[in-house]
PDB file of N, CA, C and O in Angstrom, chain B, residues numbered from 101:
ATOM      1  N   MET B 101      -1.802  -3.474  11.755  1.00  0.00           N
ATOM      2  CA  MET B 101      -0.962  -3.144  12.889  1.00  0.00           C
ATOM      3  C   MET B 101       0.362  -2.579  12.377  1.00  0.00           C
ATOM      4  O   MET B 101       1.057  -3.208  11.580  1.00  0.00           O
ATOM      5  N   PHE B 102       0.689  -1.399  12.845  1.00  0.00           N
ATOM      6  CA  PHE B 102       1.925  -0.759  12.415  1.00  0.00           C
ATOM      7  C   PHE B 102       3.093  -1.265  13.259  1.00  0.00           C
ATOM      8  O   PHE B 102       2.950  -1.513  14.456  1.00  0.00           O
ATOM      9  N   ILE B 103       4.246  -1.412  12.614  1.00  0.00           N
ATOM     10  CA  ILE B 103       5.472  -1.805  13.310  1.00  0.00           C
ATOM     11  C   ILE B 103       6.463  -0.666  13.140  1.00  0.00           C
ATOM     12  O   ILE B 103       6.708  -0.202  12.026  1.00  0.00           O
ATOM     13  N   TYR B 104       7.032  -0.218  14.258  1.00  0.00           N
ATOM     14  CA  TYR B 104       7.959   0.911  14.254  1.00  0.00           C
ATOM     15  C   TYR B 104       9.375   0.424  14.546  1.00  0.00           C
ATOM     16  O   TYR B 104       9.595  -0.352  15.475  1.00  0.00           O
ATOM     17  N   LYS B 105      10.330   0.888  13.742  1.00  0.00           N
ATOM     18  CA  LYS B 105      11.741   0.554  13.954  1.00  0.00           C
ATOM     19  C   LYS B 105      12.547   1.838  13.937  1.00  0.00           C
ATOM     20  O   LYS B 105      12.244   2.758  13.178  1.00  0.00           O
ATOM     21  N   GLY B 106      13.575   1.902  14.773  1.00  0.00           N
ATOM     22  CA  GLY B 106      14.452   3.064  14.825  1.00  0.00           C
ATOM     23  C   GLY B 106      14.064   4.039  15.915  1.00  0.00           C
ATOM     24  O   GLY B 106      12.931   4.054  16.394  1.00  0.00           O
ATOM     25  N   LYS B 107      15.042   4.857  16.295  1.00  0.00           N
ATOM     26  CA  LYS B 107      14.836   5.847  17.359  1.00  0.00           C
ATOM     27  C   LYS B 107      14.274   7.166  16.841  1.00  0.00           C
ATOM     28  O   LYS B 107      13.553   7.861  17.556  1.00  0.00           O
ATOM     29  N   GLY B 108      14.604   7.509  15.598  1.00  0.00           N
ATOM     30  CA  GLY B 108      14.074   8.728  15.008  1.00  0.00           C
ATOM     31  C   GLY B 108      14.839   9.995  15.320  1.00  0.00           C
ATOM     32  O   GLY B 108      14.369  11.092  15.018  1.00  0.00           O
ATOM     33  N   ASP B 109      16.014   9.862  15.922  1.00  0.00           N
ATOM     34  CA  ASP B 109      16.752  11.063  16.320  1.00  0.00           C
ATOM     35  C   ASP B 109      17.689  11.603  15.238  1.00  0.00           C
ATOM     36  O   ASP B 109      18.316  12.644  15.431  1.00  0.00           O
ATOM     37  N   SER B 110      17.792  10.899  14.091  1.00  0.00           N
ATOM     38  CA  SER B 110      18.679  11.374  13.027  1.00  0.00           C
ATOM     39  C   SER B 110      18.334  10.675  11.709  1.00  0.00           C
ATOM     40  O   SER B 110      17.514   9.757  11.679  1.00  0.00           O
ATOM     41  N   PHE B 111      18.970  11.123  10.621  1.00  0.00           N
ATOM     42  CA  PHE B 111      18.817  10.456   9.337  1.00  0.00           C
ATOM     43  C   PHE B 111      19.419   9.054   9.388  1.00  0.00           C
ATOM     44  O   PHE B 111      18.982   8.167   8.655  1.00  0.00           O
ATOM     45  N   ASP B 112      20.416   8.848  10.245  1.00  0.00           N
ATOM     46  CA  ASP B 112      21.072   7.549  10.359  1.00  0.00           C
ATOM     47  C   ASP B 112      20.235   6.525  11.114  1.00  0.00           C
ATOM     48  O   ASP B 112      20.443   5.323  10.947  1.00  0.00           O
ATOM     49  N   ASP B 113      19.298   6.971  11.936  1.00  0.00           N
ATOM     50  CA  ASP B 113      18.442   6.063  12.700  1.00  0.00           C
ATOM     51  C   ASP B 113      17.003   6.592  12.726  1.00  0.00           C
ATOM     52  O   ASP B 113      16.464   6.898  13.790  1.00  0.00           O
ATOM     53  N   PRO B 114      16.390   6.694  11.540  1.00  0.00           N
ATOM     54  CA  PRO B 114      15.028   7.238  11.482  1.00  0.00           C
ATOM     55  C   PRO B 114      14.006   6.218  11.974  1.00  0.00           C
ATOM     56  O   PRO B 114      14.306   5.033  12.125  1.00  0.00           O
ATOM     57  N   ILE B 115      12.809   6.701  12.216  1.00  0.00           N
ATOM     58  CA  ILE B 115      11.694   5.809  12.510  1.00  0.00           C
ATOM     59  C   ILE B 115      11.168   5.316  11.166  1.00  0.00           C
ATOM     60  O   ILE B 115      10.776   6.107  10.309  1.00  0.00           O
ATOM     61  N   ILE B 116      11.165   4.013  11.001  1.00  0.00           N
ATOM     62  CA  ILE B 116      10.622   3.386   9.800  1.00  0.00           C
ATOM     63  C   ILE B 116       9.346   2.674  10.219  1.00  0.00           C
ATOM     64  O   ILE B 116       9.343   1.899  11.175  1.00  0.00           O
ATOM     65  N   ILE B 117       8.273   2.940   9.505  1.00  0.00           N
ATOM     66  CA  ILE B 117       6.982   2.339   9.837  1.00  0.00           C
ATOM     67  C   ILE B 117       6.688   1.250   8.815  1.00  0.00           C
ATOM     68  O   ILE B 117       6.618   1.512   7.614  1.00  0.00           O
ATOM     69  N   GLU B 118       6.519   0.033   9.303  1.00  0.00           N
ATOM     70  CA  GLU B 118       6.200  -1.089   8.428  1.00  0.00           C
ATOM     71  C   GLU B 118       4.695  -1.345   8.430  1.00  0.00           C
ATOM     72  O   GLU B 118       3.977  -0.908   9.329  1.00  0.00           O
ATOM     73  N   ASN B 119       4.242  -2.048   7.424  1.00  0.00           N
ATOM     74  CA  ASN B 119       2.822  -2.373   7.231  1.00  0.00           C
ATOM     75  C   ASN B 119       2.001  -1.135   6.864  1.00  0.00           C
ATOM     76  O   ASN B 119       0.837  -1.016   7.248  1.00  0.00           O
ATOM     77  N   VAL B 120       2.617  -0.218   6.119  1.00  0.00           N
ATOM     78  CA  VAL B 120       1.920   0.975   5.642  1.00  0.00           C
ATOM     79  C   VAL B 120       1.871   0.892   4.116  1.00  0.00           C
ATOM     80  O   VAL B 120       2.899   0.700   3.466  1.00  0.00           O
ATOM     81  N   SER B 121       0.680   1.037   3.552  1.00  0.00           N
ATOM     82  CA  SER B 121       0.523   0.876   2.107  1.00  0.00           C
ATOM     83  C   SER B 121       0.487   2.189   1.337  1.00  0.00           C
ATOM     84  O   SER B 121       0.773   2.217   0.140  1.00  0.00           O
ATOM     85  N   ASP B 122       0.132   3.291   2.029  1.00  0.00           N
ATOM     86  CA  ASP B 122       0.030   4.565   1.325  1.00  0.00           C
ATOM     87  C   ASP B 122       0.214   5.729   2.299  1.00  0.00           C
ATOM     88  O   ASP B 122       0.360   5.536   3.506  1.00  0.00           O
ATOM     89  N   GLU B 123       0.202   6.949   1.738  1.00  0.00           N
ATOM     90  CA  GLU B 123       0.446   8.140   2.563  1.00  0.00           C
ATOM     91  C   GLU B 123      -0.622   8.350   3.626  1.00  0.00           C
ATOM     92  O   GLU B 123      -0.308   8.788   4.733  1.00  0.00           O
ATOM     93  N   PHE B 124      -1.868   8.048   3.314  1.00  0.00           N
ATOM     94  CA  PHE B 124      -2.940   8.239   4.288  1.00  0.00           C
ATOM     95  C   PHE B 124      -2.635   7.472   5.576  1.00  0.00           C
ATOM     96  O   PHE B 124      -2.688   8.033   6.670  1.00  0.00           O
ATOM     97  N   PHE B 125      -2.317   6.193   5.433  1.00  0.00           N
ATOM     98  CA  PHE B 125      -2.017   5.386   6.613  1.00  0.00           C
ATOM     99  C   PHE B 125      -0.651   5.731   7.202  1.00  0.00           C
ATOM    100  O   PHE B 125      -0.435   5.569   8.403  1.00  0.00           O
ATOM    101  N   GLY B 126       0.272   6.206   6.364  1.00  0.00           N
ATOM    102  CA  GLY B 126       1.578   6.626   6.864  1.00  0.00           C
ATOM    103  C   GLY B 126       1.467   7.800   7.816  1.00  0.00           C
ATOM    104  O   GLY B 126       2.100   7.812   8.872  1.00  0.00           O
ATOM    105  N   ILE B 127       0.661   8.792   7.443  1.00  0.00           N
ATOM    106  CA  ILE B 127       0.457   9.961   8.305  1.00  0.00           C
ATOM    107  C   ILE B 127      -0.236   9.541   9.597  1.00  0.00           C
ATOM    108  O   ILE B 127       0.133   9.978  10.687  1.00  0.00           O
ATOM    109  N   LYS B 128      -1.237   8.693   9.456  1.00  0.00           N
ATOM    110  CA  LYS B 128      -1.952   8.183  10.627  1.00  0.00           C
ATOM    111  C   LYS B 128      -0.984   7.450  11.566  1.00  0.00           C
ATOM    112  O   LYS B 128      -1.042   7.623  12.784  1.00  0.00           O
ATOM    113  N   ALA B 129      -0.102   6.637  10.994  1.00  0.00           N
ATOM    114  CA  ALA B 129       0.866   5.874  11.789  1.00  0.00           C
ATOM    115  C   ALA B 129       1.882   6.784  12.476  1.00  0.00           C
ATOM    116  O   ALA B 129       2.282   6.513  13.609  1.00  0.00           O
ATOM    117  N   MET B 130       2.305   7.861  11.806  1.00  0.00           N
ATOM    118  CA  MET B 130       3.253   8.796  12.435  1.00  0.00           C
ATOM    119  C   MET B 130       2.644   9.416  13.688  1.00  0.00           C
ATOM    120  O   MET B 130       3.272   9.450  14.746  1.00  0.00           O
ATOM    121  N   TYR B 131       1.430   9.898  13.556  1.00  0.00           N
ATOM    122  CA  TYR B 131       0.787  10.546  14.707  1.00  0.00           C
ATOM    123  C   TYR B 131       0.453   9.540  15.808  1.00  0.00           C
ATOM    124  O   TYR B 131       0.481   9.882  16.990  1.00  0.00           O
ATOM    125  N   ARG B 132       0.140   8.311  15.428  1.00  0.00           N
ATOM    126  CA  ARG B 132      -0.086   7.270  16.437  1.00  0.00           C
ATOM    127  C   ARG B 132       1.206   7.009  17.213  1.00  0.00           C
ATOM    128  O   ARG B 132       1.174   6.846  18.433  1.00  0.00           O
ATOM    129  N   TYR B 133       2.346   6.968  16.509  1.00  0.00           N
ATOM    130  CA  TYR B 133       3.638   6.773  17.169  1.00  0.00           C
ATOM    131  C   TYR B 133       3.886   7.886  18.187  1.00  0.00           C
ATOM    132  O   TYR B 133       4.276   7.624  19.325  1.00  0.00           O
ATOM    133  N   ILE B 134       3.657   9.122  17.766  1.00  0.00           N
ATOM    134  CA  ILE B 134       3.902  10.255  18.662  1.00  0.00           C
ATOM    135  C   ILE B 134       2.992  10.174  19.881  1.00  0.00           C
ATOM    136  O   ILE B 134       3.445  10.405  21.003  1.00  0.00           O
ATOM    137  N   GLU B 135       1.733   9.855  19.684  1.00  0.00           N
ATOM    138  CA  GLU B 135       0.812   9.767  20.823  1.00  0.00           C
ATOM    139  C   GLU B 135       1.170   8.612  21.749  1.00  0.00           C
ATOM    140  O   GLU B 135       1.022   8.736  22.965  1.00  0.00           O
ATOM    141  N   GLN B 136       1.636   7.497  21.207  1.00  0.00           N
ATOM    142  CA  GLN B 136       2.038   6.366  22.041  1.00  0.00           C
ATOM    143  C   GLN B 136       3.274   6.694  22.877  1.00  0.00           C
ATOM    144  O   GLN B 136       3.437   6.177  23.982  1.00  0.00           O
ATOM    145  N   ASN B 137       4.139   7.553  22.346  1.00  0.00           N
ATOM    146  CA  ASN B 137       5.399   7.850  23.029  1.00  0.00           C
ATOM    147  C   ASN B 137       5.407   9.160  23.803  1.00  0.00           C
ATOM    148  O   ASN B 137       6.200   9.324  24.730  1.00  0.00           O
ATOM    149  N   PHE B 138       4.527  10.106  23.431  1.00  0.00           N
ATOM    150  CA  PHE B 138       4.564  11.428  24.058  1.00  0.00           C
ATOM    151  C   PHE B 138       3.222  11.902  24.613  1.00  0.00           C
ATOM    152  O   PHE B 138       3.160  12.963  25.233  1.00  0.00           O
ATOM    153  N   GLY B 139       2.161  11.149  24.406  1.00  0.00           N
ATOM    154  CA  GLY B 139       0.867  11.522  24.971  1.00  0.00           C
ATOM    155  C   GLY B 139      -0.071  12.168  23.970  1.00  0.00           C
ATOM    156  O   GLY B 139       0.093  12.036  22.757  1.00  0.00           O
ATOM    157  N   VAL B 140      -1.046  12.861  24.500  1.00  0.00           N
ATOM    158  CA  VAL B 140      -2.138  13.434  23.713  1.00  0.00           C
ATOM    159  C   VAL B 140      -1.731  14.771  23.084  1.00  0.00           C
ATOM    160  O   VAL B 140      -1.218  15.663  23.760  1.00  0.00           O
ATOM    161  N   GLN B 141      -1.974  14.886  21.765  1.00  0.00           N
ATOM    162  CA  GLN B 141      -1.691  16.147  21.079  1.00  0.00           C
ATOM    163  C   GLN B 141      -2.594  17.245  21.631  1.00  0.00           C
ATOM    164  O   GLN B 141      -3.786  17.028  21.848  1.00  0.00           O
ATOM    165  N   GLY B 142      -2.021  18.416  21.854  1.00  0.00           N
ATOM    166  CA  GLY B 142      -2.771  19.546  22.392  1.00  0.00           C
ATOM    167  C   GLY B 142      -2.748  19.610  23.906  1.00  0.00           C
ATOM    168  O   GLY B 142      -3.029  20.657  24.490  1.00  0.00           O
ATOM    169  N   LYS B 143      -2.418  18.503  24.542  1.00  0.00           N
ATOM    170  CA  LYS B 143      -2.319  18.453  26.002  1.00  0.00           C
ATOM    171  C   LYS B 143      -0.872  18.195  26.429  1.00  0.00           C
ATOM    172  O   LYS B 143      -0.295  18.960  27.202  1.00  0.00           O
ATOM    173  N   ASP B 144      -0.298  17.106  25.913  1.00  0.00           N
ATOM    174  CA  ASP B 144       1.055  16.708  26.294  1.00  0.00           C
ATOM    175  C   ASP B 144       2.120  17.211  25.321  1.00  0.00           C
ATOM    176  O   ASP B 144       3.294  17.311  25.678  1.00  0.00           O
ATOM    177  N   TRP B 145       1.715  17.522  24.115  1.00  0.00           N
ATOM    178  CA  TRP B 145       2.649  18.021  23.101  1.00  0.00           C
ATOM    179  C   TRP B 145       1.875  18.768  22.020  1.00  0.00           C
ATOM    180  O   TRP B 145       0.666  18.607  21.859  1.00  0.00           O
ATOM    181  N   LYS B 146       2.629  19.602  21.278  1.00  0.00           N
ATOM    182  CA  LYS B 146       2.050  20.282  20.117  1.00  0.00           C
ATOM    183  C   LYS B 146       3.053  20.239  18.978  1.00  0.00           C
ATOM    184  O   LYS B 146       4.262  20.169  19.198  1.00  0.00           O
ATOM    185  N   LEU B 147       2.539  20.282  17.767  1.00  0.00           N
ATOM    186  CA  LEU B 147       3.382  20.272  16.582  1.00  0.00           C
ATOM    187  C   LEU B 147       3.938  21.666  16.347  1.00  0.00           C
ATOM    188  O   LEU B 147       3.185  22.637  16.269  1.00  0.00           O
ATOM    189  N   VAL B 148       5.261  21.766  16.234  1.00  0.00           N
ATOM    190  CA  VAL B 148       5.926  23.039  15.959  1.00  0.00           C
ATOM    191  C   VAL B 148       6.156  23.180  14.456  1.00  0.00           C
ATOM    192  O   VAL B 148       5.891  24.235  13.879  1.00  0.00           O
ATOM    193  N   SER B 149       6.650  22.114  13.825  1.00  0.00           N
ATOM    194  CA  SER B 149       6.889  22.153  12.381  1.00  0.00           C
ATOM    195  C   SER B 149       6.915  20.744  11.809  1.00  0.00           C
ATOM    196  O   SER B 149       7.144  19.761  12.514  1.00  0.00           O
ATOM    197  N   GLN B 150       6.671  20.684  10.501  1.00  0.00           N
ATOM    198  CA  GLN B 150       6.739  19.428   9.768  1.00  0.00           C
ATOM    199  C   GLN B 150       7.353  19.746   8.418  1.00  0.00           C
ATOM    200  O   GLN B 150       6.858  20.607   7.691  1.00  0.00           O
ATOM    201  N   THR B 151       8.441  19.047   8.080  1.00  0.00           N
ATOM    202  CA  THR B 151       9.194  19.347   6.873  1.00  0.00           C
ATOM    203  C   THR B 151       9.476  18.073   6.089  1.00  0.00           C
ATOM    204  O   THR B 151       9.879  17.064   6.666  1.00  0.00           O
ATOM    205  N   LEU B 152       9.267  18.115   4.784  1.00  0.00           N
ATOM    206  CA  LEU B 152       9.579  17.006   3.894  1.00  0.00           C
ATOM    207  C   LEU B 152      10.971  17.240   3.318  1.00  0.00           C
ATOM    208  O   LEU B 152      11.254  18.309   2.778  1.00  0.00           O
ATOM    209  N   ILE B 153      11.842  16.231   3.435  1.00  0.00           N
ATOM    210  CA  ILE B 153      13.233  16.368   2.985  1.00  0.00           C
ATOM    211  C   ILE B 153      13.655  15.106   2.233  1.00  0.00           C
ATOM    212  O   ILE B 153      13.353  13.989   2.655  1.00  0.00           O
ATOM    213  N   CYS B 154      14.360  15.298   1.113  1.00  0.00           N
ATOM    214  CA  CYS B 154      15.008  14.184   0.426  1.00  0.00           C
ATOM    215  C   CYS B 154      16.476  14.206   0.837  1.00  0.00           C
ATOM    216  O   CYS B 154      17.161  15.213   0.656  1.00  0.00           O
ATOM    217  N   HIS B 155      16.957  13.101   1.388  1.00  0.00           N
ATOM    218  CA  HIS B 155      18.329  13.002   1.881  1.00  0.00           C
ATOM    219  C   HIS B 155      18.893  11.658   1.430  1.00  0.00           C
ATOM    220  O   HIS B 155      18.383  10.605   1.813  1.00  0.00           O
ATOM    221  N   LYS B 156      19.940  11.696   0.620  1.00  0.00           N
ATOM    222  CA  LYS B 156      20.586  10.486   0.109  1.00  0.00           C
ATOM    223  C   LYS B 156      19.573   9.536  -0.535  1.00  0.00           C
ATOM    224  O   LYS B 156      19.536   8.344  -0.231  1.00  0.00           O
ATOM    225  N   ASP B 157      18.755  10.091  -1.427  1.00  0.00           N
ATOM    226  CA  ASP B 157      17.759   9.332  -2.190  1.00  0.00           C
ATOM    227  C   ASP B 157      16.674   8.680  -1.342  1.00  0.00           C
ATOM    228  O   ASP B 157      16.028   7.735  -1.794  1.00  0.00           O
ATOM    229  N   ARG B 158      16.460   9.169  -0.116  1.00  0.00           N
ATOM    230  CA  ARG B 158      15.379   8.686   0.748  1.00  0.00           C
ATOM    231  C   ARG B 158      14.521   9.886   1.122  1.00  0.00           C
ATOM    232  O   ARG B 158      15.028  11.004   1.219  1.00  0.00           O
ATOM    233  N   TRP B 159      13.224   9.666   1.333  1.00  0.00           N
ATOM    234  CA  TRP B 159      12.303  10.735   1.724  1.00  0.00           C
ATOM    235  C   TRP B 159      12.009  10.657   3.212  1.00  0.00           C
ATOM    236  O   TRP B 159      11.726   9.592   3.761  1.00  0.00           O
ATOM    237  N   TYR B 160      12.085  11.835   3.852  1.00  0.00           N
ATOM    238  CA  TYR B 160      11.877  11.924   5.299  1.00  0.00           C
ATOM    239  C   TYR B 160      10.849  12.998   5.618  1.00  0.00           C
ATOM    240  O   TYR B 160      10.796  14.045   4.972  1.00  0.00           O
ATOM    241  N   ASP B 161      10.044  12.720   6.614  1.00  0.00           N
ATOM    242  CA  ASP B 161       9.172  13.713   7.212  1.00  0.00           C
ATOM    243  C   ASP B 161       9.810  14.026   8.561  1.00  0.00           C
ATOM    244  O   ASP B 161       9.931  13.146   9.413  1.00  0.00           O
ATOM    245  N   ILE B 162      10.216  15.270   8.753  1.00  0.00           N
ATOM    246  CA  ILE B 162      10.848  15.691  10.004  1.00  0.00           C
ATOM    247  C   ILE B 162       9.816  16.482  10.796  1.00  0.00           C
ATOM    248  O   ILE B 162       9.378  17.551  10.370  1.00  0.00           O
ATOM    249  N   LEU B 163       9.437  15.953  11.941  1.00  0.00           N
ATOM    250  CA  LEU B 163       8.465  16.624  12.798  1.00  0.00           C
ATOM    251  C   LEU B 163       9.162  17.140  14.043  1.00  0.00           C
ATOM    252  O   LEU B 163       9.881  16.400  14.714  1.00  0.00           O
ATOM    253  N   VAL B 164       8.948  18.401  14.346  1.00  0.00           N
ATOM    254  CA  VAL B 164       9.430  18.982  15.597  1.00  0.00           C
ATOM    255  C   VAL B 164       8.201  19.176  16.469  1.00  0.00           C
ATOM    256  O   VAL B 164       7.235  19.832  16.079  1.00  0.00           O
ATOM    257  N   ILE B 165       8.260  18.586  17.667  1.00  0.00           N
ATOM    258  CA  ILE B 165       7.155  18.738  18.606  1.00  0.00           C
ATOM    259  C   ILE B 165       7.668  19.396  19.877  1.00  0.00           C
ATOM    260  O   ILE B 165       8.838  19.259  20.235  1.00  0.00           O
ATOM    261  N   GLN B 166       6.788  20.104  20.545  1.00  0.00           N
ATOM    262  CA  GLN B 166       7.125  20.722  21.829  1.00  0.00           C
ATOM    263  C   GLN B 166       6.294  20.033  22.899  1.00  0.00           C
ATOM    264  O   GLN B 166       5.067  19.978  22.817  1.00  0.00           O
ATOM    265  N   LEU B 167       6.987  19.509  23.905  1.00  0.00           N
ATOM    266  CA  LEU B 167       6.318  18.840  25.010  1.00  0.00           C
ATOM    267  C   LEU B 167       5.745  19.873  25.966  1.00  0.00           C
ATOM    268  O   LEU B 167       6.110  21.048  25.908  1.00  0.00           O
ATOM    269  N   SER B 168       4.862  19.446  26.831  1.00  0.00           N
ATOM    270  CA  SER B 168       4.189  20.374  27.751  1.00  0.00           C
ATOM    271  C   SER B 168       5.167  21.062  28.700  1.00  0.00           C
ATOM    272  O   SER B 168       4.859  22.119  29.250  1.00  0.00           O
ATOM    273  N   ASN B 169       6.358  20.460  28.896  1.00  0.00           N
ATOM    274  CA  ASN B 169       7.365  21.092  29.758  1.00  0.00           C
ATOM    275  C   ASN B 169       8.261  22.069  28.991  1.00  0.00           C
ATOM    276  O   ASN B 169       9.204  22.621  29.559  1.00  0.00           O
ATOM    277  N   GLY B 170       7.969  22.287  27.695  1.00  0.00           N
ATOM    278  CA  GLY B 170       8.732  23.228  26.875  1.00  0.00           C
ATOM    279  C   GLY B 170       9.842  22.586  26.059  1.00  0.00           C
ATOM    280  O   GLY B 170      10.377  23.216  25.148  1.00  0.00           O
ATOM    281  N   GLU B 171      10.196  21.347  26.367  1.00  0.00           N
ATOM    282  CA  GLU B 171      11.260  20.649  25.644  1.00  0.00           C
ATOM    283  C   GLU B 171      10.809  20.350  24.214  1.00  0.00           C
ATOM    284  O   GLU B 171       9.659  19.978  23.983  1.00  0.00           O
ATOM    285  N   GLU B 172      11.729  20.518  23.253  1.00  0.00           N
ATOM    286  CA  GLU B 172      11.428  20.200  21.860  1.00  0.00           C
ATOM    287  C   GLU B 172      12.116  18.906  21.458  1.00  0.00           C
ATOM    288  O   GLU B 172      13.238  18.620  21.877  1.00  0.00           O
ATOM    289  N   LYS B 173      11.422  18.133  20.637  1.00  0.00           N
ATOM    290  CA  LYS B 173      11.948  16.878  20.104  1.00  0.00           C
ATOM    291  C   LYS B 173      11.845  16.941  18.592  1.00  0.00           C
ATOM    292  O   LYS B 173      10.836  17.387  18.045  1.00  0.00           O
ATOM    293  N   LYS B 174      12.903  16.488  17.916  1.00  0.00           N
ATOM    294  CA  LYS B 174      12.894  16.399  16.457  1.00  0.00           C
ATOM    295  C   LYS B 174      12.846  14.919  16.088  1.00  0.00           C
ATOM    296  O   LYS B 174      13.728  14.147  16.463  1.00  0.00           O
ATOM    297  N   LEU B 175      11.814  14.535  15.355  1.00  0.00           N
ATOM    298  CA  LEU B 175      11.606  13.142  14.984  1.00  0.00           C
ATOM    299  C   LEU B 175      11.769  12.969  13.479  1.00  0.00           C
ATOM    300  O   LEU B 175      11.122  13.660  12.691  1.00  0.00           O
ATOM    301  N   HIS B 176      12.635  12.045  13.090  1.00  0.00           N
ATOM    302  CA  HIS B 176      12.900  11.750  11.681  1.00  0.00           C
ATOM    303  C   HIS B 176      12.133  10.481  11.300  1.00  0.00           C
ATOM    304  O   HIS B 176      12.403   9.406  11.835  1.00  0.00           O
ATOM    305  N   PHE B 177      11.184  10.608  10.382  1.00  0.00           N
ATOM    306  CA  PHE B 177      10.439   9.464   9.873  1.00  0.00           C
ATOM    307  C   PHE B 177      10.876   9.211   8.438  1.00  0.00           C
ATOM    308  O   PHE B 177      10.790  10.111   7.603  1.00  0.00           O
ATOM    309  N   ASP B 178      11.345   7.995   8.134  1.00  0.00           N
ATOM    310  CA  ASP B 178      11.674   7.620   6.761  1.00  0.00           C
ATOM    311  C   ASP B 178      10.369   7.177   6.102  1.00  0.00           C
ATOM    312  O   ASP B 178       9.816   6.133   6.449  1.00  0.00           O
ATOM    313  N   ILE B 179       9.882   7.971   5.154  1.00  0.00           N
ATOM    314  CA  ILE B 179       8.587   7.702   4.521  1.00  0.00           C
ATOM    315  C   ILE B 179       8.743   7.198   3.083  1.00  0.00           C
ATOM    316  O   ILE B 179       7.769   7.157   2.331  1.00  0.00           O
ATOM    317  N   THR B 180       9.952   6.818   2.705  1.00  0.00           N
ATOM    318  CA  THR B 180      10.250   6.429   1.327  1.00  0.00           C
ATOM    319  C   THR B 180       9.312   5.342   0.806  1.00  0.00           C
ATOM    320  O   THR B 180       8.870   5.407  -0.341  1.00  0.00           O
ATOM    321  N   ASN B 181       9.008   4.354   1.628  1.00  0.00           N
ATOM    322  CA  ASN B 181       8.219   3.207   1.167  1.00  0.00           C
ATOM    323  C   ASN B 181       6.785   3.549   0.794  1.00  0.00           C
ATOM    324  O   ASN B 181       6.164   2.818   0.023  1.00  0.00           O
ATOM    325  N   TYR B 182       6.248   4.634   1.317  1.00  0.00           N
ATOM    326  CA  TYR B 182       4.855   4.976   0.995  1.00  0.00           C
ATOM    327  C   TYR B 182       4.672   6.410   0.507  1.00  0.00           C
ATOM    328  O   TYR B 182       3.539   6.850   0.310  1.00  0.00           O
ATOM    329  N   TYR B 183       5.767   7.148   0.309  1.00  0.00           N
ATOM    330  CA  TYR B 183       5.673   8.531  -0.162  1.00  0.00           C
ATOM    331  C   TYR B 183       5.073   8.571  -1.570  1.00  0.00           C
ATOM    332  O   TYR B 183       5.503   7.828  -2.452  1.00  0.00           O
ATOM    333  N   GLU B 184       4.091   9.430  -1.774  1.00  0.00           N
ATOM    334  CA  GLU B 184       3.378   9.639  -3.042  1.00  0.00           C
ATOM    335  C   GLU B 184       2.618   8.397  -3.515  1.00  0.00           C
ATOM    336  O   GLU B 184       2.403   8.219  -4.713  1.00  0.00           O
ATOM    337  N   LYS B 185       2.217   7.552  -2.585  1.00  0.00           N
ATOM    338  CA  LYS B 185       1.363   6.409  -2.920  1.00  0.00           C
ATOM    339  C   LYS B 185       0.007   6.657  -2.308  1.00  0.00           C
ATOM    340  O   LYS B 185      -0.108   6.850  -1.098  1.00  0.00           O
ATOM    341  N   TRP B 186      -1.024   6.652  -3.136  1.00  0.00           N
ATOM    342  CA  TRP B 186      -2.394   6.889  -2.659  1.00  0.00           C
ATOM    343  C   TRP B 186      -3.253   5.742  -3.019  1.00  0.00           C
ATOM    344  O   TRP B 186      -4.444   5.742  -2.709  1.00  0.00           O
TER     345      TRP B 186
END
């Protein structure tokens, strides 16, 4: 069971996913978070971009999604705990 902390709207308050052991489950958990909060991919939202960034010695996956109403959301996921772990 994944545990999500943070709002994800900035580097100062990223979404941190707990109970993730490696990148495979980390990616799965990110998309599960988005679907739980924004609906079904391809229907309620689509992925615009995904960028890996190192900021202040932490690794982040920044996902920009576009909602079905045209609004874009930028989500900051802190992936440091499971980045490059397979």
